[in-house]
Amino acid sequence: MKSKSAFYIVVLILVLTGLGLGWLRHVNLDIPLVPGRTRPVWHIEARIDFVAEGEPVKVNLDLPGSPPGFAQVSEQAASTGYGFSIVDTSTGRRAEWTRRGARGDQTLYYKVQMTPEPDAGRESRVKQPPEPETVYWDPLQATAAHQLEEQAWEKSSTPISFARELIKQLNASEPDQNASLLLSQYPLPELLMRLLNHAGIAARVSMGLELQDARRYQSLKPILEVFDQDRWVPVDPQTGSHGLPENMLLWHRSGKSLLDVTGGSNSEIHFSMIRQTLPAMDLARLQFHDGGLSRLSLYSLPIEEQSVFKLLLLLPVGALIITFMRIVIGIRTSGTFMPVLIALSFLQTQLVQGIAAFVIIVALGLMLRGYLSRLNLLMVARISTLIVLVIFLTSMISVIGYELGVNLGLTITFFPMIIIAWTIERMSILWEEEGSREVLIQGLGSLSVAVLAYLCMRMPIVRHLTFNFPEVHLILLAGILTMGQYTGYKLTELKRFGVMRNSG
């Protein structure tokens, strides 16, 4: 009883481990659970134009770090004649182009691919709230600002509601003289930032890129951010709504400038973008890194080895099927796992051609094996002779098929020659001991199991899971172990009980 309990505990551990590791791989590496799923990707290009003055040039561009709602797929720069690197600074990531000397019009490009990711870029709670910046007004501005702040303060209870009341006053269809005075001297986002900081509420102006498909020469738009409780909250300066729109990429958040150009003048930056759709699996491969579960991914292997494992990892699926068909269903096959290897070879061919090739090779092999039995050869020599004959038959059928324009012969080379030779030997002995009827039963049983295994192994979901989630083989192992404990009647034995029921 204890051994049974320990066995089922092991099976449960295998299943839970397989499911847990597979789910972690799906979450951490963003590998889709089903094939064929697609995801949108934004290709964004930042173009920097300036006039070089013949001196050493250094260009710095602020880059999006972990923008809320987006995950970075890849990035690159196009800058002929310039050195390029990405520098991590205290204020965030910055792209840096350098050149010893340049003159005339210069153009630099930075390209990044972003995919929408609702949970990406979430800010952690800030333990130490930032101090509001000191704001200076002239006496007239100070009076107007004080009156606007007093009116908003009475109608608000939180930093966000206070900012919303200020926005209402400044965006009114007929603003009062205080709002008109300040708006005439400051842009709206900067004015809101100054008023909030003056009122003791930390605020800053960030820059966002509105993503629209197939747009060129776009500029960043200012976004007001207000510190409320323990995080920065984006607020629309026009409507007062908080939170970023779905298509807004927060590009620039640091206190430093967006673009710095040393050794040049008349610098400008524009953005172009296009929306594309990529298979989710391709997108996941682009985002693979060297740490964590990526080290255990088969995509880290050379392409040649990946191709081999794509087929090998289907074998456990075939093993599960043949275990079920033999133990539970009760189908008799020639050899234990020969049908699985035949099914694997069918994957390299078309099913009908593969079945025809298998039948022809085995039938001709049985005829030749009948002649070999008269020679009274030892088993080792007989098997070796069969292997040579099987290869010879395969070559002949390949040549004949090629000459006839039929692809039948060309696909046979994928068959496991040794296994076919052993199959012929076993069937020949079975013929001598049990008769042709048993040979026919086991031959058809082997072929039917091979076809069933082939149909399962060629399913896109099966090929996807076995290669991208190797942990699924632990679940297959648990299923095989569980069926190995089955000692009940096979389904094919129900026929005998039907006879007993009729006689009763």
XYZ file of C-alpha atoms in Angstrom:
504
model
C 0.000 0.000 0.000
C 2.846 2.342 0.853
C 4.547 1.612 -2.468
C 1.340 2.498 -4.322
C 1.050 5.769 -2.434
C 4.672 6.630 -3.156
C 4.129 5.815 -6.826
C 1.142 8.149 -7.168
C 3.003 10.879 -5.287
C 5.831 10.615 -7.843
C 3.300 10.791 -10.691
C 1.676 13.857 -9.126
C 5.059 15.543 -8.683
C 5.884 14.913 -12.349
C 2.584 16.427 -13.501
C 2.826 19.481 -11.221
C 6.477 20.054 -12.149
C 5.694 19.867 -15.850
C 2.739 22.238 -15.548
C 4.618 24.646 -13.271
C 7.755 24.884 -15.415
C 5.656 25.225 -18.554
C 3.644 28.063 -17.040
C 6.819 29.848 -15.883
C 8.244 29.541 -19.388
C 5.020 30.972 -20.822
C 4.974 33.908 -18.381
C 8.696 34.762 -18.261
C 9.576 34.181 -21.924
C 6.149 35.067 -23.335
C 6.004 31.831 -25.340
C 2.427 31.304 -26.572
C 0.612 28.199 -25.376
C -0.923 27.593 -28.796
C 0.645 28.001 -32.251
C -0.533 30.526 -34.775
C -1.216 33.385 -32.346
C -0.091 36.810 -33.555
C 0.775 40.040 -31.763
C 1.088 43.657 -32.905
C 4.526 45.257 -33.075
C 5.256 48.946 -33.516
C 8.363 49.762 -35.561
C 9.437 53.249 -34.482
C 12.197 55.275 -36.096
C 13.710 58.416 -34.578
C 15.464 60.627 -37.155
C 17.935 63.254 -35.964
C 18.980 66.007 -38.375
C 21.611 68.671 -37.644
C 24.378 70.651 -39.291
C 27.917 69.653 -38.278
C 30.455 72.448 -37.893
C 33.679 70.562 -38.618
C 34.399 69.834 -34.961
C 34.165 66.589 -32.929
C 30.501 65.606 -32.773
C 28.651 64.060 -29.851
C 24.905 63.448 -29.979
C 22.860 62.255 -27.002
C 19.252 61.058 -27.277
C 17.118 60.057 -24.326
C 15.618 56.565 -24.800
C 12.521 54.985 -23.295
C 13.542 52.718 -20.437
C 10.545 50.590 -19.448
C 7.576 52.588 -20.752
C 4.213 51.726 -19.199
C 2.121 49.420 -21.373
C 4.931 48.448 -23.775
C 7.746 45.903 -23.908
C 10.824 46.462 -26.029
C 11.535 43.759 -28.605
C 14.759 45.005 -30.189
C 16.648 48.195 -31.026
C 19.323 49.284 -33.453
C 20.951 52.392 -34.892
C 21.872 53.427 -38.428
C 24.704 55.940 -38.364
C 27.319 55.669 -41.124
C 30.708 56.911 -39.968
C 29.597 57.348 -36.343
C 30.386 55.316 -33.286
C 27.270 54.263 -31.417
C 26.602 53.000 -27.924
C 23.813 52.961 -25.361
C 24.833 54.452 -22.034
C 23.091 53.841 -18.709
C 23.045 57.030 -16.686
C 21.496 58.043 -13.378
C 18.541 59.514 -15.272
C 18.000 56.536 -17.594
C 19.213 55.103 -20.905
C 20.680 57.398 -23.556
C 21.866 56.702 -27.096
C 25.238 58.271 -27.868
C 26.732 58.914 -31.322
C 30.314 60.163 -31.629
C 32.582 61.167 -34.486
C 35.994 62.806 -34.595
C 34.979 65.358 -37.203
C 32.061 66.059 -39.534
C 30.798 68.961 -41.627
C 27.507 69.740 -43.313
C 24.078 68.126 -43.041
C 24.023 65.005 -40.886
C 21.273 62.430 -40.343
C 21.217 59.775 -37.621
C 18.631 57.049 -37.065
C 17.550 55.107 -34.016
C 15.064 52.280 -34.506
C 13.151 50.381 -31.848
C 10.427 47.725 -31.924
C 7.782 47.854 -29.217
C 4.901 45.499 -28.523
C 1.873 46.406 -26.375
C 2.135 44.727 -22.972
C -0.458 45.865 -20.406
C 1.574 44.700 -17.398
C 4.923 46.061 -18.606
C 6.602 49.133 -17.157
C 4.566 49.323 -13.972
C 6.254 51.609 -11.524
C 7.163 50.313 -8.110
C 5.954 52.291 -5.146
C 8.217 55.202 -4.262
C 9.275 55.015 -0.628
C 10.618 58.560 -0.472
C 8.208 61.075 -2.085
C 9.987 63.636 -4.313
C 10.205 67.221 -3.152
C 8.283 69.796 -5.217
C 10.550 72.036 -7.263
C 10.971 75.642 -6.209
C 8.992 78.014 -8.449
C 9.657 81.724 -8.889
C 7.069 84.255 -10.110
C 7.148 87.959 -10.591
C 4.719 89.823 -8.271
C 1.867 89.970 -10.820
C 2.237 86.297 -11.745
C 2.410 85.296 -8.096
C -0.911 87.008 -7.371
C -2.625 85.325 -10.339
C -1.178 81.937 -9.447
C -2.227 82.251 -5.814
C -5.827 83.006 -6.752
C -6.024 80.086 -9.213
C -4.586 77.723 -6.607
C -7.038 78.896 -3.923
C -10.050 78.248 -6.161
C -8.796 74.760 -7.128
C -7.838 73.894 -3.548
C -11.353 74.450 -2.234
C -12.854 72.096 -4.835
C -10.306 69.237 -4.520
C -9.140 66.675 -2.002
C -6.229 64.879 -3.674
C -3.301 65.921 -5.892
C -5.053 64.461 -8.941
C -8.335 66.260 -8.266
C -6.397 69.472 -7.571
C -4.661 69.160 -10.968
C -8.029 68.461 -12.599
C -9.557 71.638 -11.160
C -6.617 73.704 -12.400
C -7.035 72.201 -15.862
C -10.719 73.148 -15.872
C -9.878 76.754 -15.092
C -7.108 77.013 -17.664
C -9.116 75.269 -20.427
C -12.368 77.149 -19.835
C -14.024 78.594 -22.940
C -13.677 82.038 -21.371
C -10.760 81.879 -18.884
C -10.573 84.621 -16.239
C -7.901 87.277 -16.266
C -5.591 85.304 -13.952
C -5.598 82.266 -16.248
C -5.233 84.457 -19.357
C -2.243 86.265 -17.876
C -0.338 83.078 -17.061
C -1.290 81.295 -20.311
C 0.120 84.199 -22.287
C 3.540 83.585 -20.747
C 3.791 79.782 -20.316
C 2.678 76.755 -22.368
C -0.174 74.885 -20.730
C 1.793 71.791 -19.555
C 4.614 73.894 -18.131
C 2.157 76.242 -16.445
C 0.342 73.334 -14.787
C 3.661 71.933 -13.588
C 4.646 75.289 -12.084
C 1.282 75.786 -10.379
C 1.330 72.277 -8.862
C 4.897 72.595 -7.610
C 4.118 76.041 -6.227
C 1.185 74.501 -4.336
C 3.457 71.866 -2.770
C 2.574 69.001 -5.134
C 5.410 67.356 -7.057
C 4.793 67.475 -10.806
C 6.848 67.178 -13.982
C 6.399 67.334 -17.750
C 7.250 64.195 -19.685
C 7.149 63.552 -23.416
C 5.081 60.868 -25.139
C 4.759 59.594 -28.693
C 1.261 59.051 -30.034
C 1.357 55.854 -32.070
C -0.577 55.971 -35.327
C -0.023 53.529 -38.154
C 2.026 54.717 -41.149
C 2.705 58.222 -39.788
C 5.839 60.262 -40.537
C 7.506 63.357 -39.114
C 5.714 63.135 -35.789
C 6.835 64.998 -32.675
C 6.651 64.106 -29.014
C 3.736 65.502 -27.051
C 4.056 66.911 -23.523
C 2.383 64.896 -20.765
C 1.849 66.188 -17.252
C 2.768 63.770 -14.464
C 1.555 64.357 -10.910
C 2.901 62.525 -7.879
C -0.044 61.098 -5.956
C 0.459 58.971 -2.844
C 3.320 56.715 -3.923
C 3.674 56.970 -7.723
C 3.707 59.279 -10.726
C 0.337 59.529 -12.460
C 0.073 60.861 -16.064
C -2.607 63.517 -16.509
C -3.885 64.876 -19.817
C -3.328 68.689 -19.781
C -6.380 69.209 -22.029
C -9.037 66.965 -20.459
C -7.757 66.244 -16.966
C -8.152 62.484 -17.385
C -5.408 60.498 -15.693
C -3.592 57.505 -17.095
C -1.962 57.077 -20.485
C -4.048 56.460 -23.616
C -3.635 53.001 -25.120
C -1.611 54.296 -28.066
C 0.675 56.634 -26.107
C 4.326 55.584 -25.671
C 6.030 57.451 -22.857
C 9.430 58.215 -24.377
C 11.097 60.877 -22.230
C 10.660 61.109 -18.451
C 13.983 62.252 -17.022
C 14.864 65.768 -15.994
C 17.574 65.998 -18.660
C 16.955 67.263 -22.149
C 15.577 64.961 -24.838
C 18.368 65.671 -27.335
C 21.853 67.132 -26.877
C 24.110 67.889 -29.856
C 27.728 68.989 -29.373
C 29.648 70.135 -32.449
C 26.511 70.859 -34.465
C 23.598 73.255 -34.776
C 19.970 73.414 -35.945
C 19.223 69.980 -34.527
C 15.775 68.453 -35.036
C 14.199 65.125 -34.204
C 11.192 63.518 -35.847
C 9.535 60.151 -35.442
C 8.015 57.751 -37.960
C 6.143 54.584 -37.117
C 4.371 51.615 -38.646
C 2.284 48.871 -37.088
C 2.888 45.269 -38.102
C 1.694 41.873 -36.939
C 4.146 39.098 -36.106
C 3.629 35.498 -35.005
C 3.787 35.432 -31.222
C 6.414 32.657 -31.319
C 8.736 34.730 -33.531
C 8.255 37.678 -31.219
C 9.118 35.558 -28.188
C 12.333 34.367 -29.859
C 13.358 37.978 -30.516
C 12.986 38.741 -26.810
C 15.026 35.758 -25.565
C 17.894 36.694 -23.276
C 20.780 34.797 -21.718
C 19.405 34.372 -18.222
C 16.742 32.362 -16.438
C 14.724 29.816 -18.379
C 16.214 31.055 -21.663
C 19.324 29.030 -20.841
C 17.152 25.903 -20.831
C 15.502 26.739 -24.137
C 16.228 24.647 -27.213
C 16.467 27.888 -29.190
C 19.917 28.394 -27.671
C 21.158 25.405 -29.708
C 22.468 25.673 -33.284
C 19.783 25.520 -35.958
C 20.994 22.122 -37.179
C 20.555 20.588 -33.725
C 17.173 22.270 -33.267
C 15.930 20.479 -36.386
C 16.995 17.123 -34.947
C 15.309 17.771 -31.594
C 12.079 18.840 -33.260
C 11.685 15.242 -34.409
C 13.205 13.494 -31.389
C 10.921 15.301 -28.950
C 7.918 13.814 -30.749
C 8.976 10.281 -29.817
C 7.536 10.446 -26.266
C 4.158 11.304 -27.799
C 4.353 8.190 -29.937
C 5.500 6.179 -26.916
C 2.435 7.334 -24.960
C 0.119 6.365 -27.820
C 1.581 2.901 -28.320
C 1.516 2.299 -24.546
C -2.166 3.164 -24.501
C -2.976 1.124 -27.599
C -1.181 -1.985 -26.335
C -2.016 -1.911 -22.619
C -5.500 -0.406 -22.586
C -6.882 -1.157 -26.064
C -5.008 -4.428 -26.551
C -3.828 -4.061 -30.156
C -1.046 -6.479 -31.035
C 1.955 -5.055 -32.903
C 5.142 -6.465 -34.344
C 7.731 -5.168 -31.934
C 7.156 -2.741 -29.114
C 8.181 0.621 -30.518
C 8.635 -0.135 -34.190
C 5.269 1.604 -35.001
C 6.538 4.811 -33.367
C 9.677 4.866 -35.523
C 7.613 4.164 -38.612
C 5.276 7.031 -37.644
C 8.309 9.295 -37.234
C 9.425 8.396 -40.732
C 5.924 9.178 -42.034
C 6.487 12.761 -40.838
C 9.222 13.057 -43.445
C 6.929 11.723 -46.158
C 3.303 11.830 -47.137
C 1.172 9.279 -45.347
C -0.109 7.347 -48.370
C 3.338 7.103 -49.980
C 4.877 6.099 -46.662
C 2.380 3.285 -46.100
C 2.862 2.004 -49.641
C 6.642 2.034 -49.243
C 6.447 0.200 -45.930
C 4.161 -2.513 -47.328
C 6.313 -3.037 -50.438
C 9.575 -3.269 -48.466
C 8.162 -5.685 -45.869
C 6.431 -7.871 -48.491
C 9.603 -8.187 -50.599
C 11.655 -8.717 -47.457
C 9.426 -11.600 -46.338
C 9.836 -13.251 -49.722
C 13.619 -13.006 -49.507
C 13.571 -14.103 -45.870
C 11.755 -17.266 -46.938
C 14.654 -18.114 -49.224
C 17.218 -17.327 -46.475
C 15.519 -19.767 -44.106
C 16.438 -22.602 -46.472
C 20.126 -21.748 -46.177
C 20.155 -22.497 -42.430
C 22.146 -19.330 -41.634
C 22.920 -18.281 -38.071
C 20.707 -15.475 -36.721
C 23.425 -12.789 -36.771
C 24.305 -13.538 -40.386
C 20.609 -13.728 -41.314
C 19.838 -10.326 -39.789
C 22.911 -8.771 -41.395
C 21.865 -10.210 -44.762
C 18.367 -8.744 -44.282
C 19.812 -5.313 -43.553
C 21.833 -5.428 -46.786
C 18.800 -6.610 -48.736
C 16.537 -3.911 -47.237
C 19.007 -1.198 -48.198
C 19.328 -2.730 -51.673
C 15.540 -2.831 -52.083
C 15.269 0.750 -50.894
C 17.841 1.892 -53.439
C 16.160 0.028 -56.261
C 12.698 1.400 -55.437
C 14.141 4.914 -55.146
C 15.676 4.668 -58.622
C 12.525 3.162 -60.147
C 10.350 5.801 -58.485
C 12.571 8.586 -59.755
C 12.499 7.258 -63.310
C 8.707 6.934 -63.179
C 8.323 10.434 -61.706
C 6.806 9.032 -58.533
C 8.016 10.342 -55.175
C 7.409 6.983 -53.515
C 10.931 5.662 -53.655
C 12.627 8.912 -52.696
C 10.909 8.987 -49.298
C 11.847 5.483 -48.220
C 15.364 6.495 -47.230
C 13.939 7.989 -44.055
C 12.716 4.628 -42.795
C 14.669 3.026 -39.933
C 16.401 0.300 -41.907
C 17.525 -1.756 -38.929
C 14.028 -1.778 -37.459
C 12.510 -2.886 -40.750
C 15.045 -5.691 -40.996
C 14.147 -6.868 -37.492
C 10.454 -6.560 -38.327
C 10.880 -8.793 -41.342
C 12.770 -11.322 -39.228
C 10.130 -11.326 -36.483
C 7.257 -11.622 -38.951
C 9.004 -14.487 -40.734
C 9.466 -16.412 -37.467
C 5.872 -15.596 -36.489
C 4.699 -16.941 -39.836
C 6.500 -20.211 -39.225
C 5.230 -20.565 -35.654
C 1.728 -19.009 -35.674
C 0.753 -18.861 -39.316
C -0.075 -16.128 -41.792
C -3.169 -14.977 -39.897
C -1.129 -13.821 -36.872
C 1.350 -12.079 -39.179
C -1.512 -10.211 -40.793
C -3.009 -9.217 -37.423
C 0.261 -7.897 -36.026
C 1.211 -6.234 -39.315
C -2.089 -4.371 -39.562
C -1.918 -3.565 -35.847
C 1.551 -2.072 -36.252
C 0.475 -0.060 -39.265
C -2.702 1.245 -37.598
C -0.808 2.314 -34.467
C 1.853 3.966 -36.642
C -0.836 5.898 -38.535
C -2.501 7.001 -35.283
C 0.829 8.111 -33.828
C 1.621 9.953 -37.066
C -1.708 11.823 -36.984
C -1.075 12.911 -33.403
C 2.569 13.877 -33.925
C 1.797 16.016 -36.968
C -0.772 18.147 -35.100
C 0.540 21.742 -34.854
C -0.356 22.019 -31.151
C 1.604 18.831 -30.345
C 4.685 19.923 -32.302
C 4.504 23.370 -30.701
C 4.215 22.157 -27.111
C 6.822 19.385 -27.288
C 9.511 21.690 -28.676
C 8.783 24.992 -26.945
C 7.733 23.476 -23.613
C 10.046 20.480 -22.984
C 8.468 20.212 -19.526
C 5.413 18.631 -21.140
C 7.415 15.394 -21.406
C 7.230 15.062 -17.626
C 3.455 14.921 -17.976
C 3.773 12.333 -20.743
C 6.076 10.314 -18.479
C 3.494 10.466 -15.700
C 0.840 9.184 -18.108
C 3.056 6.287 -19.251
C 3.881 5.337 -15.640
C 0.206 5.426 -14.718
C -0.785 3.164 -17.618
C 2.057 0.841 -16.649
C 0.148 0.101 -13.429
C -3.016 -0.906 -15.305
C -3.831 -4.596 -14.850
C -7.464 -4.642 -15.943
C -9.030 -6.129 -19.051
C -8.140 -4.725 -22.442
C -10.936 -3.336 -24.593
C -10.331 -5.929 -27.271
C -11.079 -8.644 -24.694
C -14.665 -7.437 -24.279
C -15.613 -9.618 -27.238
C -15.076 -12.733 -25.118
C -17.361 -11.422 -22.410
C -19.984 -10.647 -25.037
C -20.032 -14.330 -25.962
C -20.473 -15.308 -22.314
C -23.353 -12.849 -21.912
C -25.140 -14.220 -24.991
C -24.730 -17.837 -23.789
C -26.145 -16.919 -20.386
